[in-house]
Amino acid sequence: MGVLNVTPDSFSDGGRYLRSEDAIERGARLAEEGADIVDVGGESTRPGSDPVSEQEELDRVAPVVEALAGRIEARISIDTYKPRVAEECLGLGATLVNDVTGLADAGMIRAAKERRAGVVIMHMRGEPKTMQQDVAYDDVVGDVRAFLDERARTARGAGIEEVIVDPGIGFGKTAAHNFEILRRLGELVSLGYPVLVGPSRKSFLGSLPSKLPSSERLEGTLAAVAVSVLNGAAIVRVHDVREAKRVVEVVDAVRSS
Ligand code: HH2
């Protein structure tokens, strides 16, 4: 899954693809590099970020989703927690809803069901504005697993066929929690749903002694991608698709040897 942020303030690519034409070119490039899914987002969820209005988000993403749907073979997912944004984008050709709130709004389940779309259910503690303020868990993997299990059953029970789960790397978690989730990913894989992991350029990778900024986290991202896939992730969400594909190819060969 390639990341396409149509935002002024995303933590690593904010402002680069705010113009529709630039975003469409970027989405086409991600598909050329081998993304099976292009994930279009119109609101940053980085720690401390402010929400944007439904209309503002739609104005950013709708033209991009529509143009890409007519241009690329890859699936398009819409990274939103707002049902109206999801509905509109599903009508324009997206087939997957990526909801960082884990379908907190019941309208999201209805929207996905009506359009026969798949859903990504992500775990987050709190909301982006404040999520790094309460990061205590008895057992982070146990808590995340229980949440994903409950939300996935609810989605399936409501008639959504394609359910993907995601531990939400960096969403209300310390760096240590994020590393532990990657190490124990098999416990989430055992839920029986495809697992998506999004480590790309995130701050836990900059927490290590080398203290690298987000522009210098490609190798760290690829290491996290390798561990994720080795431990059973079905999908990785990355900014650097070409590089990640090369890594995944090798890890897949090891897994199937
Ligand atoms: N991470 C981000 C956004 N959406 N969706 C899923 N399913 N999993 C993730 O880990 C995930 C996500 C945050 O990364 P990014 O889009 O690069 O930054 P921003 O939120 O600042 O736009």
PDB file of C-alpha atoms and ligand atoms in Angstrom:
ATOM      1  CA  MET A   1       0.000   0.000   0.000  1.00  0.00           C
ATOM      2  CA  GLY A   2       1.502   3.299  -1.134  1.00  0.00           C
ATOM      3  CA  VAL A   3       0.880   6.455   0.913  1.00  0.00           C
ATOM      4  CA  LEU A   4      -0.564   9.495  -0.856  1.00  0.00           C
ATOM      5  CA  ASN A   5      -1.182  12.408   1.494  1.00  0.00           C
ATOM      6  CA  VAL A   6      -3.100  15.284  -0.090  1.00  0.00           C
ATOM      7  CA  THR A   7      -2.389  17.504   2.924  1.00  0.00           C
ATOM      8  CA  PRO A   8      -0.303  20.563   3.819  1.00  0.00           C
ATOM      9  CA  ASP A   9       0.885  19.084   7.125  1.00  0.00           C
ATOM     10  CA  SER A  10       1.592  15.343   6.987  1.00  0.00           C
ATOM     11  CA  PHE A  11       4.717  14.566   8.951  1.00  0.00           C
ATOM     12  CA  SER A  12       6.915  13.426   6.093  1.00  0.00           C
ATOM     13  CA  ASP A  13       5.314  14.441   2.778  1.00  0.00           C
ATOM     14  CA  GLY A  14       3.016  17.285   3.888  1.00  0.00           C
ATOM     15  CA  GLY A  15       2.541  19.979   1.238  1.00  0.00           C
ATOM     16  CA  ARG A  16       4.192  18.018  -1.576  1.00  0.00           C
ATOM     17  CA  TYR A  17       0.962  16.722  -3.109  1.00  0.00           C
ATOM     18  CA  LEU A  18      -1.604  19.311  -2.065  1.00  0.00           C
ATOM     19  CA  ARG A  19      -2.356  20.325  -5.658  1.00  0.00           C
ATOM     20  CA  SER A  20      -4.596  17.719  -7.302  1.00  0.00           C
ATOM     21  CA  GLU A  21      -2.343  17.420 -10.361  1.00  0.00           C
ATOM     22  CA  ASP A  22       0.697  16.691  -8.206  1.00  0.00           C
ATOM     23  CA  ALA A  23      -1.229  14.164  -6.129  1.00  0.00           C
ATOM     24  CA  ILE A  24      -2.548  12.371  -9.215  1.00  0.00           C
ATOM     25  CA  GLU A  25       0.970  12.125 -10.668  1.00  0.00           C
ATOM     26  CA  ARG A  26       2.280  10.817  -7.371  1.00  0.00           C
ATOM     27  CA  GLY A  27      -0.508   8.220  -7.167  1.00  0.00           C
ATOM     28  CA  ALA A  28       0.236   7.058 -10.703  1.00  0.00           C
ATOM     29  CA  ARG A  29       3.913   6.800  -9.786  1.00  0.00           C
ATOM     30  CA  LEU A  30       3.182   4.707  -6.692  1.00  0.00           C
ATOM     31  CA  ALA A  31       1.169   2.318  -8.876  1.00  0.00           C
ATOM     32  CA  GLU A  32       3.989   2.146 -11.443  1.00  0.00           C
ATOM     33  CA  GLU A  33       6.419   1.318  -8.664  1.00  0.00           C
ATOM     34  CA  GLY A  34       4.268  -1.672  -7.812  1.00  0.00           C
ATOM     35  CA  ALA A  35       1.742  -0.563  -5.194  1.00  0.00           C
ATOM     36  CA  ASP A  36      -1.261  -2.880  -5.181  1.00  0.00           C
ATOM     37  CA  ILE A  37      -3.222  -0.245  -3.250  1.00  0.00           C
ATOM     38  CA  VAL A  38      -2.868   3.554  -3.254  1.00  0.00           C
ATOM     39  CA  ASP A  39      -4.073   5.042   0.037  1.00  0.00           C
ATOM     40  CA  VAL A  40      -5.384   8.583  -0.449  1.00  0.00           C
ATOM     41  CA  GLY A  41      -5.649  10.762   2.666  1.00  0.00           C
ATOM     42  CA  GLY A  42      -6.809  14.366   3.098  1.00  0.00           C
ATOM     43  CA  GLU A  43      -6.223  14.888   6.821  1.00  0.00           C
ATOM     44  CA  SER A  44      -2.978  14.391   8.686  1.00  0.00           C
ATOM     45  CA  THR A  45      -3.202  12.146  11.753  1.00  0.00           C
ATOM     46  CA  ARG A  46       0.302  12.839  13.003  1.00  0.00           C
ATOM     47  CA  PRO A  47       0.514  13.350  16.776  1.00  0.00           C
ATOM     48  CA  GLY A  48      -0.802  16.823  17.676  1.00  0.00           C
ATOM     49  CA  SER A  49      -2.464  17.484  14.309  1.00  0.00           C
ATOM     50  CA  ASP A  50      -5.749  19.385  14.022  1.00  0.00           C
ATOM     51  CA  PRO A  51      -8.789  17.889  12.302  1.00  0.00           C
ATOM     52  CA  VAL A  52     -10.063  19.416   9.041  1.00  0.00           C
ATOM     53  CA  SER A  53     -13.704  19.864   8.003  1.00  0.00           C
ATOM     54  CA  GLU A  54     -15.499  17.241   5.968  1.00  0.00           C
ATOM     55  CA  GLN A  55     -15.775  19.608   3.008  1.00  0.00           C
ATOM     56  CA  GLU A  56     -12.104  20.582   3.095  1.00  0.00           C
ATOM     57  CA  GLU A  57     -11.103  16.925   3.200  1.00  0.00           C
ATOM     58  CA  LEU A  58     -13.429  16.076   0.312  1.00  0.00           C
ATOM     59  CA  ASP A  59     -12.141  18.970  -1.777  1.00  0.00           C
ATOM     60  CA  ARG A  60      -8.633  17.591  -1.348  1.00  0.00           C
ATOM     61  CA  VAL A  61      -9.242  13.905  -2.001  1.00  0.00           C
ATOM     62  CA  ALA A  62     -12.277  13.564  -4.303  1.00  0.00           C
ATOM     63  CA  PRO A  63     -10.638  14.839  -7.537  1.00  0.00           C
ATOM     64  CA  VAL A  64      -7.591  12.682  -6.837  1.00  0.00           C
ATOM     65  CA  VAL A  65      -9.588   9.515  -6.192  1.00  0.00           C
ATOM     66  CA  GLU A  66     -11.711  10.096  -9.278  1.00  0.00           C
ATOM     67  CA  ALA A  67      -8.757  10.707 -11.588  1.00  0.00           C
ATOM     68  CA  LEU A  68      -6.712   7.811 -10.245  1.00  0.00           C
ATOM     69  CA  ALA A  69      -9.645   5.394 -10.489  1.00  0.00           C
ATOM     70  CA  GLY A  70      -9.778   6.052 -14.215  1.00  0.00           C
ATOM     71  CA  ARG A  71      -6.035   5.778 -14.641  1.00  0.00           C
ATOM     72  CA  ILE A  72      -4.442   3.045 -12.529  1.00  0.00           C
ATOM     73  CA  GLU A  73      -5.030  -0.678 -12.059  1.00  0.00           C
ATOM     74  CA  ALA A  74      -4.164  -0.591  -8.362  1.00  0.00           C
ATOM     75  CA  ARG A  75      -6.985  -0.420  -5.858  1.00  0.00           C
ATOM     76  CA  ILE A  76      -7.665   2.902  -4.207  1.00  0.00           C
ATOM     77  CA  SER A  77      -8.284   3.162  -0.502  1.00  0.00           C
ATOM     78  CA  ILE A  78      -9.551   6.264   1.213  1.00  0.00           C
ATOM     79  CA  ASP A  79      -7.833   7.109   4.500  1.00  0.00           C
ATOM     80  CA  THR A  80     -10.632   8.764   6.464  1.00  0.00           C
ATOM     81  CA  TYR A  81     -12.745   8.329   9.575  1.00  0.00           C
ATOM     82  CA  LYS A  82     -15.594  10.470   8.227  1.00  0.00           C
ATOM     83  CA  PRO A  83     -18.480   8.494   6.697  1.00  0.00           C
ATOM     84  CA  ARG A  84     -19.403  11.163   4.164  1.00  0.00           C
ATOM     85  CA  VAL A  85     -15.865  11.375   2.815  1.00  0.00           C
ATOM     86  CA  ALA A  86     -15.773   7.579   2.560  1.00  0.00           C
ATOM     87  CA  GLU A  87     -19.157   7.403   0.828  1.00  0.00           C
ATOM     88  CA  GLU A  88     -18.240   9.996  -1.797  1.00  0.00           C
ATOM     89  CA  CYS A  89     -14.889   8.406  -2.533  1.00  0.00           C
ATOM     90  CA  LEU A  90     -16.363   4.918  -2.766  1.00  0.00           C
ATOM     91  CA  GLY A  91     -18.773   6.377  -5.323  1.00  0.00           C
ATOM     92  CA  LEU A  92     -15.803   7.750  -7.292  1.00  0.00           C
ATOM     93  CA  GLY A  93     -13.941   4.446  -7.508  1.00  0.00           C
ATOM     94  CA  ALA A  94     -12.232   3.714  -4.182  1.00  0.00           C
ATOM     95  CA  THR A  95     -12.885   0.146  -2.973  1.00  0.00           C
ATOM     96  CA  LEU A  96     -11.360   0.181   0.498  1.00  0.00           C
ATOM     97  CA  VAL A  97     -11.912   2.417   3.528  1.00  0.00           C
ATOM     98  CA  ASN A  98      -8.892   2.891   5.784  1.00  0.00           C
ATOM     99  CA  ASP A  99     -10.248   4.122   9.110  1.00  0.00           C
ATOM    100  CA  VAL A 100      -7.674   5.017  11.776  1.00  0.00           C
ATOM    101  CA  THR A 101     -10.442   5.117  14.407  1.00  0.00           C
ATOM    102  CA  GLY A 102     -11.393   1.480  13.803  1.00  0.00           C
ATOM    103  CA  LEU A 103     -14.936   2.271  12.564  1.00  0.00           C
ATOM    104  CA  ALA A 104     -15.777   4.375  15.618  1.00  0.00           C
ATOM    105  CA  ASP A 105     -18.617   6.048  13.702  1.00  0.00           C
ATOM    106  CA  ALA A 106     -21.370   3.529  12.928  1.00  0.00           C
ATOM    107  CA  GLY A 107     -22.044   5.445   9.709  1.00  0.00           C
ATOM    108  CA  MET A 108     -18.763   4.095   8.398  1.00  0.00           C
ATOM    109  CA  ILE A 109     -19.948   0.510   8.645  1.00  0.00           C
ATOM    110  CA  ARG A 110     -23.124   1.429   6.763  1.00  0.00           C
ATOM    111  CA  ALA A 111     -21.159   3.284   4.062  1.00  0.00           C
ATOM    112  CA  ALA A 112     -18.765   0.371   3.494  1.00  0.00           C
ATOM    113  CA  LYS A 113     -21.553  -2.180   3.451  1.00  0.00           C
ATOM    114  CA  GLU A 114     -23.720  -0.257   0.995  1.00  0.00           C
ATOM    115  CA  ARG A 115     -20.831   0.127  -1.423  1.00  0.00           C
ATOM    116  CA  ARG A 116     -19.538  -3.427  -0.812  1.00  0.00           C
ATOM    117  CA  ALA A 117     -16.177  -1.976   0.148  1.00  0.00           C
ATOM    118  CA  GLY A 118     -13.470  -3.522   2.292  1.00  0.00           C
ATOM    119  CA  VAL A 119     -12.330  -1.900   5.529  1.00  0.00           C
ATOM    120  CA  VAL A 120      -9.033  -1.433   7.342  1.00  0.00           C
ATOM    121  CA  ILE A 121      -9.658  -1.325  11.090  1.00  0.00           C
ATOM    122  CA  MET A 122      -6.787   0.402  12.874  1.00  0.00           C
ATOM    123  CA  HIS A 123      -6.131   0.626  16.611  1.00  0.00           C
ATOM    124  CA  MET A 124      -5.562   4.065  18.092  1.00  0.00           C
ATOM    125  CA  ARG A 125      -5.567   5.222  21.702  1.00  0.00           C
ATOM    126  CA  GLY A 126      -7.452   8.536  21.972  1.00  0.00           C
ATOM    127  CA  GLU A 127      -7.292  10.916  19.013  1.00  0.00           C
ATOM    128  CA  PRO A 128      -4.358  12.409  17.074  1.00  0.00           C
ATOM    129  CA  LYS A 129      -4.414  15.721  18.957  1.00  0.00           C
ATOM    130  CA  THR A 130      -3.786  14.041  22.318  1.00  0.00           C
ATOM    131  CA  MET A 131      -2.912  10.406  21.628  1.00  0.00           C
ATOM    132  CA  GLN A 132       0.686  10.570  22.827  1.00  0.00           C
ATOM    133  CA  GLN A 133      -0.422  11.820  26.265  1.00  0.00           C
ATOM    134  CA  ASP A 134      -1.889   8.523  27.509  1.00  0.00           C
ATOM    135  CA  VAL A 135       0.363   5.698  26.423  1.00  0.00           C
ATOM    136  CA  ALA A 136       0.127   3.234  29.316  1.00  0.00           C
ATOM    137  CA  TYR A 137      -0.852  -0.380  28.659  1.00  0.00           C
ATOM    138  CA  ASP A 138      -0.624  -3.506  30.834  1.00  0.00           C
ATOM    139  CA  ASP A 139      -0.034  -5.508  27.695  1.00  0.00           C
ATOM    140  CA  VAL A 140      -0.016  -3.499  24.499  1.00  0.00           C
ATOM    141  CA  VAL A 141      -0.368  -6.476  22.166  1.00  0.00           C
ATOM    142  CA  GLY A 142      -3.153  -7.991  24.266  1.00  0.00           C
ATOM    143  CA  ASP A 143      -5.072  -4.697  24.343  1.00  0.00           C
ATOM    144  CA  VAL A 144      -4.647  -4.094  20.609  1.00  0.00           C
ATOM    145  CA  ARG A 145      -5.634  -7.683  19.834  1.00  0.00           C
ATOM    146  CA  ALA A 146      -8.808  -7.505  21.931  1.00  0.00           C
ATOM    147  CA  PHE A 147      -9.821  -4.202  20.293  1.00  0.00           C
ATOM    148  CA  LEU A 148      -9.212  -5.440  16.748  1.00  0.00           C
ATOM    149  CA  ASP A 149     -11.007  -8.694  17.464  1.00  0.00           C
ATOM    150  CA  GLU A 150     -14.113  -6.902  18.716  1.00  0.00           C
ATOM    151  CA  ARG A 151     -14.204  -4.326  15.896  1.00  0.00           C
ATOM    152  CA  ALA A 152     -13.565  -6.936  13.201  1.00  0.00           C
ATOM    153  CA  ARG A 153     -16.376  -9.155  14.515  1.00  0.00           C
ATOM    154  CA  THR A 154     -18.704  -6.162  14.517  1.00  0.00           C
ATOM    155  CA  ALA A 155     -17.795  -5.325  10.910  1.00  0.00           C
ATOM    156  CA  ARG A 156     -18.222  -8.910   9.761  1.00  0.00           C
ATOM    157  CA  GLY A 157     -21.468  -9.219  11.697  1.00  0.00           C
ATOM    158  CA  ALA A 158     -22.747  -6.131   9.872  1.00  0.00           C
ATOM    159  CA  GLY A 159     -22.071  -7.815   6.550  1.00  0.00           C
ATOM    160  CA  ILE A 160     -18.678  -6.397   5.524  1.00  0.00           C
ATOM    161  CA  GLU A 161     -16.769  -9.195   3.826  1.00  0.00           C
ATOM    162  CA  GLU A 162     -13.278  -7.804   3.514  1.00  0.00           C
ATOM    163  CA  VAL A 163     -11.845  -6.913   6.923  1.00  0.00           C
ATOM    164  CA  ILE A 164      -8.177  -6.006   7.394  1.00  0.00           C
ATOM    165  CA  VAL A 165      -6.727  -5.200  10.826  1.00  0.00           C
ATOM    166  CA  ASP A 166      -3.864  -2.866  11.754  1.00  0.00           C
ATOM    167  CA  PRO A 167      -2.157  -2.338  15.144  1.00  0.00           C
ATOM    168  CA  GLY A 168      -1.680   1.395  14.431  1.00  0.00           C
ATOM    169  CA  ILE A 169       2.058   1.884  14.731  1.00  0.00           C
ATOM    170  CA  GLY A 170       2.673   5.275  16.408  1.00  0.00           C
ATOM    171  CA  PHE A 171      -0.957   5.913  17.373  1.00  0.00           C
ATOM    172  CA  GLY A 172      -0.975   6.342  21.162  1.00  0.00           C
ATOM    173  CA  LYS A 173       2.046   4.103  21.706  1.00  0.00           C
ATOM    174  CA  THR A 174       5.617   4.550  22.871  1.00  0.00           C
ATOM    175  CA  ALA A 175       8.538   3.562  20.692  1.00  0.00           C
ATOM    176  CA  ALA A 176       8.997   0.460  22.866  1.00  0.00           C
ATOM    177  CA  HIS A 177       5.352  -0.508  22.305  1.00  0.00           C
ATOM    178  CA  ASN A 178       5.797  -0.203  18.543  1.00  0.00           C
ATOM    179  CA  PHE A 179       8.866  -2.454  18.547  1.00  0.00           C
ATOM    180  CA  GLU A 180       7.072  -4.973  20.746  1.00  0.00           C
ATOM    181  CA  ILE A 181       4.075  -5.019  18.375  1.00  0.00           C
ATOM    182  CA  LEU A 182       6.359  -5.814  15.435  1.00  0.00           C
ATOM    183  CA  ARG A 183       8.066  -8.602  17.409  1.00  0.00           C
ATOM    184  CA  ARG A 184       4.757 -10.108  18.536  1.00  0.00           C
ATOM    185  CA  LEU A 185       2.831  -9.489  15.307  1.00  0.00           C
ATOM    186  CA  GLY A 186       2.034 -13.207  15.047  1.00  0.00           C
ATOM    187  CA  GLU A 187      -0.423 -12.778  17.922  1.00  0.00           C
ATOM    188  CA  LEU A 188      -2.438 -10.392  15.752  1.00  0.00           C
ATOM    189  CA  VAL A 189      -2.068 -12.562  12.652  1.00  0.00           C
ATOM    190  CA  SER A 190      -3.649 -15.392  14.664  1.00  0.00           C
ATOM    191  CA  LEU A 191      -6.942 -13.451  14.693  1.00  0.00           C
ATOM    192  CA  GLY A 192      -7.373 -14.731  11.156  1.00  0.00           C
ATOM    193  CA  TYR A 193      -7.683 -11.415   9.288  1.00  0.00           C
ATOM    194  CA  PRO A 194      -5.063  -9.977   6.937  1.00  0.00           C
ATOM    195  CA  VAL A 195      -2.801  -7.694   9.003  1.00  0.00           C
ATOM    196  CA  LEU A 196      -1.648  -4.309   7.708  1.00  0.00           C
ATOM    197  CA  VAL A 197       1.368  -2.563   9.270  1.00  0.00           C
ATOM    198  CA  GLY A 198       2.302   1.093   8.729  1.00  0.00           C
ATOM    199  CA  PRO A 199       5.810   1.823  10.051  1.00  0.00           C
ATOM    200  CA  SER A 200       6.893   4.163   7.264  1.00  0.00           C
ATOM    201  CA  ARG A 201       9.301   6.923   8.404  1.00  0.00           C
ATOM    202  CA  LYS A 202       7.593   7.070  11.806  1.00  0.00           C
ATOM    203  CA  SER A 203       9.139   8.563  14.917  1.00  0.00           C
ATOM    204  CA  PHE A 204       9.782   5.245  16.707  1.00  0.00           C
ATOM    205  CA  LEU A 205      12.449   4.710  14.033  1.00  0.00           C
ATOM    206  CA  GLY A 206      14.009   8.020  15.073  1.00  0.00           C
ATOM    207  CA  SER A 207      14.014   7.057  18.761  1.00  0.00           C
ATOM    208  CA  LEU A 208      17.092   4.837  18.448  1.00  0.00           C
ATOM    209  CA  PRO A 209      20.626   6.055  19.246  1.00  0.00           C
ATOM    210  CA  SER A 210      21.159   7.341  15.698  1.00  0.00           C
ATOM    211  CA  LYS A 211      18.159   9.731  16.207  1.00  0.00           C
ATOM    212  CA  LEU A 212      17.458  10.028  12.501  1.00  0.00           C
ATOM    213  CA  PRO A 213      14.915  12.560  11.173  1.00  0.00           C
ATOM    214  CA  SER A 214      11.988  11.339   9.014  1.00  0.00           C
ATOM    215  CA  SER A 215      13.877  12.114   5.787  1.00  0.00           C
ATOM    216  CA  GLU A 216      16.562   9.626   6.880  1.00  0.00           C
ATOM    217  CA  ARG A 217      14.365   6.720   7.912  1.00  0.00           C
ATOM    218  CA  LEU A 218      14.230   4.689   4.700  1.00  0.00           C
ATOM    219  CA  GLU A 219      16.492   1.893   5.936  1.00  0.00           C
ATOM    220  CA  GLY A 220      14.711   1.755   9.287  1.00  0.00           C
ATOM    221  CA  THR A 221      11.382   1.600   7.473  1.00  0.00           C
ATOM    222  CA  LEU A 222      12.632  -1.251   5.321  1.00  0.00           C
ATOM    223  CA  ALA A 223      13.882  -3.158   8.366  1.00  0.00           C
ATOM    224  CA  ALA A 224      10.441  -2.754   9.954  1.00  0.00           C
ATOM    225  CA  VAL A 225       8.828  -3.879   6.683  1.00  0.00           C
ATOM    226  CA  ALA A 226      11.022  -6.985   6.623  1.00  0.00           C
ATOM    227  CA  VAL A 227      10.185  -7.901  10.221  1.00  0.00           C
ATOM    228  CA  SER A 228       6.471  -7.257   9.632  1.00  0.00           C
ATOM    229  CA  VAL A 229       6.283  -9.461   6.566  1.00  0.00           C
ATOM    230  CA  LEU A 230       8.414 -12.175   8.161  1.00  0.00           C
ATOM    231  CA  ASN A 231       6.011 -12.160  11.098  1.00  0.00           C
ATOM    232  CA  GLY A 232       2.978 -12.491   8.871  1.00  0.00           C
ATOM    233  CA  ALA A 233       1.830  -9.020   7.733  1.00  0.00           C
ATOM    234  CA  ALA A 234      -0.201  -9.231   4.526  1.00  0.00           C
ATOM    235  CA  ILE A 235       0.067  -5.530   3.657  1.00  0.00           C
ATOM    236  CA  VAL A 236       2.621  -2.833   4.498  1.00  0.00           C
ATOM    237  CA  ARG A 237       1.754   0.863   4.161  1.00  0.00           C
ATOM    238  CA  VAL A 238       4.799   2.791   2.914  1.00  0.00           C
ATOM    239  CA  HIS A 239       5.883   5.993   1.200  1.00  0.00           C
ATOM    240  CA  ASP A 240       8.746   4.233  -0.621  1.00  0.00           C
ATOM    241  CA  VAL A 241       7.001   1.554  -2.641  1.00  0.00           C
ATOM    242  CA  ARG A 242       9.780   0.517  -5.015  1.00  0.00           C
ATOM    243  CA  GLU A 243      12.255  -0.099  -2.205  1.00  0.00           C
ATOM    244  CA  ALA A 244       9.700  -1.881  -0.025  1.00  0.00           C
ATOM    245  CA  LYS A 245       8.671  -4.181  -2.898  1.00  0.00           C
ATOM    246  CA  ARG A 246      12.273  -5.300  -3.286  1.00  0.00           C
ATOM    247  CA  VAL A 247      12.537  -6.094   0.398  1.00  0.00           C
ATOM    248  CA  VAL A 248       9.215  -7.924   0.480  1.00  0.00           C
ATOM    249  CA  GLU A 249      10.231 -10.060  -2.483  1.00  0.00           C
ATOM    250  CA  VAL A 250      13.224 -11.386  -0.555  1.00  0.00           C
ATOM    251  CA  VAL A 251      11.335 -11.893   2.694  1.00  0.00           C
ATOM    252  CA  ASP A 252       8.571 -13.742   0.853  1.00  0.00           C
ATOM    253  CA  ALA A 253      11.172 -16.044  -0.673  1.00  0.00           C
ATOM    254  CA  VAL A 254      12.570 -16.780   2.797  1.00  0.00           C
ATOM    255  CA  ARG A 255       9.090 -17.418   4.175  1.00  0.00           C
ATOM    256  CA  SER A 256       8.152 -19.798   1.425  1.00  0.00           C
ATOM    257  CA  SER A 257      11.514 -21.650   1.352  1.00  0.00           C
TER     258      SER A 257
HETATM  259  N1  HH2 B   1      -0.479   5.793   9.569  1.00  0.00           N
HETATM  260  C1  HH2 B   1      -0.749   7.058   9.175  1.00  0.00           C
HETATM  261  C2  HH2 B   1      -1.934   7.352   8.492  1.00  0.00           C
HETATM  262  N2  HH2 B   1      -2.824   6.387   8.194  1.00  0.00           N
HETATM  263  N3  HH2 B   1      -3.473   4.125   8.265  1.00  0.00           N
HETATM  264  C3  HH2 B   1      -3.240   2.866   8.647  1.00  0.00           C
HETATM  265  N4  HH2 B   1      -4.110   1.895   8.353  1.00  0.00           N
HETATM  266  N5  HH2 B   1      -2.092   2.522   9.334  1.00  0.00           N
HETATM  267  C4  HH2 B   1      -1.155   3.442   9.662  1.00  0.00           C
HETATM  268  O1  HH2 B   1      -0.155   3.071  10.300  1.00  0.00           O
HETATM  269  C5  HH2 B   1      -1.372   4.797   9.269  1.00  0.00           C
HETATM  270  C6  HH2 B   1      -2.571   5.110   8.573  1.00  0.00           C
HETATM  271  C7  HH2 B   1       0.218   8.147   9.481  1.00  0.00           C
HETATM  272  O2  HH2 B   1       1.196   8.259   8.516  1.00  0.00           O
HETATM  273  P1  HH2 B   1       1.220   9.314   7.319  1.00  0.00           P
HETATM  274  O3  HH2 B   1       0.023   9.148   6.440  1.00  0.00           O
HETATM  275  O4  HH2 B   1       2.510   9.169   6.643  1.00  0.00           O
HETATM  276  O5  HH2 B   1       1.212  10.736   8.018  1.00  0.00           O
HETATM  277  P2  HH2 B   1       0.069  11.796   8.347  1.00  0.00           P
HETATM  278  O6  HH2 B   1      -0.938  11.144   9.239  1.00  0.00           O
HETATM  279  O7  HH2 B   1       0.818  12.921   9.024  1.00  0.00           O
HETATM  280  O8  HH2 B   1      -0.572  12.223   7.055  1.00  0.00           O
END
